[in-house]
XYZ file of C-alpha atoms in Angstrom:
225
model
C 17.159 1.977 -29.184
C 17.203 -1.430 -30.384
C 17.846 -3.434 -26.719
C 17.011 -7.537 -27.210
C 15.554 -9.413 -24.275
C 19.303 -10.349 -23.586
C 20.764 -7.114 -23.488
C 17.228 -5.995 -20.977
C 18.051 -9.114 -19.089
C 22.063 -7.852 -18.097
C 20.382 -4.848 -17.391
C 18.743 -5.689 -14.826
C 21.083 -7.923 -13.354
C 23.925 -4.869 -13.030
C 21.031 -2.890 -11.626
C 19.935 -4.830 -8.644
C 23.154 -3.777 -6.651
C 23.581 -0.638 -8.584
C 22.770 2.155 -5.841
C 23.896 5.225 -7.784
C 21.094 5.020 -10.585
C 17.897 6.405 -10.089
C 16.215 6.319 -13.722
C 16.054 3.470 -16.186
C 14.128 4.593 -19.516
C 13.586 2.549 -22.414
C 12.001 4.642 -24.855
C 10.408 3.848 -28.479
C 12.943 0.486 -28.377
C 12.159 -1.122 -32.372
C 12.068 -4.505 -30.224
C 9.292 -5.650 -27.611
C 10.224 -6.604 -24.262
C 8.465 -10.062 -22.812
C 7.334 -10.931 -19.926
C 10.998 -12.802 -19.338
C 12.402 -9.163 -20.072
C 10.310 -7.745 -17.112
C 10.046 -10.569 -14.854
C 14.111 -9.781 -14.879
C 13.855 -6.438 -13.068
C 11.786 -8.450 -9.811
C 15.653 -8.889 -7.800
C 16.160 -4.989 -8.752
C 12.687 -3.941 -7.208
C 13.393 -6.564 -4.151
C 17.286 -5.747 -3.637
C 17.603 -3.486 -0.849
C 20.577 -1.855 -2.902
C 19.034 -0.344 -5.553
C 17.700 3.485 -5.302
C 15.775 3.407 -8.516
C 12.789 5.903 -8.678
C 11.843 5.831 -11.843
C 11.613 2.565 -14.896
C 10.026 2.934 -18.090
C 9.804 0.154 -20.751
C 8.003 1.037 -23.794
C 6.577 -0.538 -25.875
C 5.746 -3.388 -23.774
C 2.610 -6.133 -25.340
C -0.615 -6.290 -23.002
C 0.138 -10.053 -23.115
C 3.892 -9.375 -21.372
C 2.651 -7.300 -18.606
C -0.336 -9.799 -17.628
C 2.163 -12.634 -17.265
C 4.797 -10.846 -15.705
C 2.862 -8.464 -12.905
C 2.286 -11.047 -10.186
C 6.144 -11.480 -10.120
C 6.413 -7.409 -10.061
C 3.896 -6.898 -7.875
C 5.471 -9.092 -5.222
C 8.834 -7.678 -5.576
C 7.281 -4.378 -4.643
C 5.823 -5.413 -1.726
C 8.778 -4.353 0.409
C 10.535 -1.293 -1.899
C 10.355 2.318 -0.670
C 12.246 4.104 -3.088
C 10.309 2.954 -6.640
C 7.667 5.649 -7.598
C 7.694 5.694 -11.190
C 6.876 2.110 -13.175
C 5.880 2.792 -16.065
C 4.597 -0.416 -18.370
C 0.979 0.994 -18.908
C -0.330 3.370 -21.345
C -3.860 5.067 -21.841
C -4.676 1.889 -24.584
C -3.048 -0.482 -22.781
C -5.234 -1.753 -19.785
C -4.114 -4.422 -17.417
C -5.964 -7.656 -17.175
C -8.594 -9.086 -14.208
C -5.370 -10.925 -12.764
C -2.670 -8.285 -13.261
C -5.149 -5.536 -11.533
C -5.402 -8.079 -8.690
C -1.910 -8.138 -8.334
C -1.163 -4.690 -8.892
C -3.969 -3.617 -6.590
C -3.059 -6.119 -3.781
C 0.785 -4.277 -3.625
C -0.792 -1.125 -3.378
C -3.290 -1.726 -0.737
C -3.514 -5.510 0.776
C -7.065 -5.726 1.992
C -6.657 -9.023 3.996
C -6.141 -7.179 7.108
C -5.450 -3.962 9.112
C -2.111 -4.859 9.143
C -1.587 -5.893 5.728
C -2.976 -2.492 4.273
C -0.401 -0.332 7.018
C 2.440 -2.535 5.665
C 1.031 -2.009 1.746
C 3.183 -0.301 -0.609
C 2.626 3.842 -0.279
C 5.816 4.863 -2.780
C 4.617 3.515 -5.681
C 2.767 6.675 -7.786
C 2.726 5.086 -11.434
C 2.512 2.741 -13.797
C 1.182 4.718 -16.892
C -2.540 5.013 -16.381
C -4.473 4.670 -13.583
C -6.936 1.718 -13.783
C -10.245 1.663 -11.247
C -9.097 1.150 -7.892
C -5.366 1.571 -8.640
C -6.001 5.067 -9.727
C -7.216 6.333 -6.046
C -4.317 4.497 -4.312
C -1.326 5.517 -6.478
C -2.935 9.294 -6.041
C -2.760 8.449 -2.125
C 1.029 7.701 -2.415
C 1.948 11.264 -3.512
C 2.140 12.012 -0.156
C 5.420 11.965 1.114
C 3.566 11.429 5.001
C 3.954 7.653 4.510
C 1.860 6.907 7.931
C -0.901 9.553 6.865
C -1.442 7.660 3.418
C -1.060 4.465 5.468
C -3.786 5.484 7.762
C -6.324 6.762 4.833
C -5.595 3.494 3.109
C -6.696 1.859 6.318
C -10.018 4.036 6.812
C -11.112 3.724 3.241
C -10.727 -0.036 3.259
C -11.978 -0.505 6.423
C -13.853 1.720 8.238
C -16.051 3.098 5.625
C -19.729 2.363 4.770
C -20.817 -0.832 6.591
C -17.249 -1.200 8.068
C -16.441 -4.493 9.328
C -14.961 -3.726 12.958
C -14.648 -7.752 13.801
C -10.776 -7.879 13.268
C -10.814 -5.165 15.989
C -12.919 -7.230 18.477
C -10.414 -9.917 18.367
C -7.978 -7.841 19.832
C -6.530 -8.120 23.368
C -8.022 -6.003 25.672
C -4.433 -3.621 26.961
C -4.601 -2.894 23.028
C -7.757 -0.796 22.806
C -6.305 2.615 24.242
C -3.641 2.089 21.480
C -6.334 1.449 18.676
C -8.506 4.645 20.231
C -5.994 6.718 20.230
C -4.784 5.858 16.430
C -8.360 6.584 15.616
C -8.704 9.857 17.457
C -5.368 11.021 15.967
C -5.542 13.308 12.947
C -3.050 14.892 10.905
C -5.171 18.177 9.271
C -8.045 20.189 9.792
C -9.642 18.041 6.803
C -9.807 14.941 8.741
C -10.978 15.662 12.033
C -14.161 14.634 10.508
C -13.112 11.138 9.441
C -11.288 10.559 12.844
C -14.030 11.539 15.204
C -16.666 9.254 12.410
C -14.881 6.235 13.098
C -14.608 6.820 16.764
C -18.382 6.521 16.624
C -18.385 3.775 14.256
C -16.186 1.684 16.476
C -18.030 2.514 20.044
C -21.725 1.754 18.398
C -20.552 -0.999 17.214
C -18.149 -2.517 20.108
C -20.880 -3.236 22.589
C -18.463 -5.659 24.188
C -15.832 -2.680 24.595
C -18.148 -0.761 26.408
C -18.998 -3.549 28.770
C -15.443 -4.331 29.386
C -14.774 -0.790 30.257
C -17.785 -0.751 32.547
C -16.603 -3.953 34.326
C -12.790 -2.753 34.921
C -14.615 0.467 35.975
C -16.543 -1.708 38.612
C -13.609 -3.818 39.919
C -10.984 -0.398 40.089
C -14.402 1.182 42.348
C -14.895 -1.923 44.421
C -11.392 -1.834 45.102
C -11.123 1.304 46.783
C -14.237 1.423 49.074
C -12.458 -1.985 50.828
C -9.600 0.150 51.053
């Protein structure tokens, strides 16, 4: 192959309301793709129209996929049917910023919410760098809520878990959030479900007390009846 930046650029405008395709490969092309090459593809990974599952661009300069990743990364945020990226290789490792931006897509740690709503399709990019390695090996599993919910426990409720963001929750919520806790999807995770049961009651004092005083008011309510 011998595609310019032009010809990569028309591309990936035909592509972003193509909904037939579901491979793009550039192999061995004799001329390197930029970062204005791959920034191109960010409508195709946004548009709700495309069905791609797979994109390879090779060869593709460390320097291109540093600049270009934060715009790829955030036109992930939202795809579901993208499992296959491939722009890294074994020699080719992704900058501080790019594995921020990579790593945020795959697993937003800002809150609860922002992990559940992370991207789980995604599967590749080449090589698995650090963090990026255990949550692209997470996404292989096709139970989006289960790899939701491990992305959720690893990040956290594990080690010196930070339970705060539950503690600002309203009160009717709790029986929701104990039940998602208590629920478990194999034999192999009982463990980890019943663990942070106990990590959130030790630790959610103020949980216990509510209970106690609801408890209280529902009793002194039916000895005056």
């Amino acid at each position: 192959n011998s595609l310019d930046e032009t010809a990569v650029m028309d591309f990936a405008t035909s592509l972003a309301n193509n909904s037939s395709m579901k491979e793009f490969l550039i192999n061995g092309n004799r001329k390197r793709i930029t970062s204005k090459g791959l920034k191109a593809f960010s409508p195709v990974f946004d548009s709700p129209t495309s069905n791609l599952e797979r994109i390879r661009f090779d060869p593709v300069p460390r320097e291109a996929i540093n600049d270009a990743a934060t715009d790829l990364s955030d036109s992930l945020v939202n795809n579901k049917k993208l499992k296959y990226l491939i722009v890294l290789d074994k020699s080719t490792s992704p900058s501080d910023a790019a594995y921020i931006a990579f790593d945020q897509v795959l697993c937003d740690k800002s809150s609860i919410s922002s992990t559940h709503l992370s991207n789980h399709t995604l599967r590749y990019l080449g090589c698995r760098v650090g963090n990026l390695g255990s949550c692209l090996g997470l996404n292989y599993n096709n139970h989006k809520e289960l790899v939701a919910r491990k992305k959720i426990m690893m990040v956290h409720f594990s080690g010196d878990c930070n339970i705060q963001p539950s503690s600002d929750m309203r009160y009717e919520l709790y029986p929701h959030v104990l039940a998602w806790m208590a629920k478990y999807y194999s034999v192999n995770e009982t463990n980890d479900s019943f663990s942070l049961l106990y990590q959130f009651m030790t630790r959610m004092p103020s949980f216990m007390d509510l209970n106690r005083a609801r408890n209280s008011l529902v009793g002194g309510k039916r000895k005056r009846l």
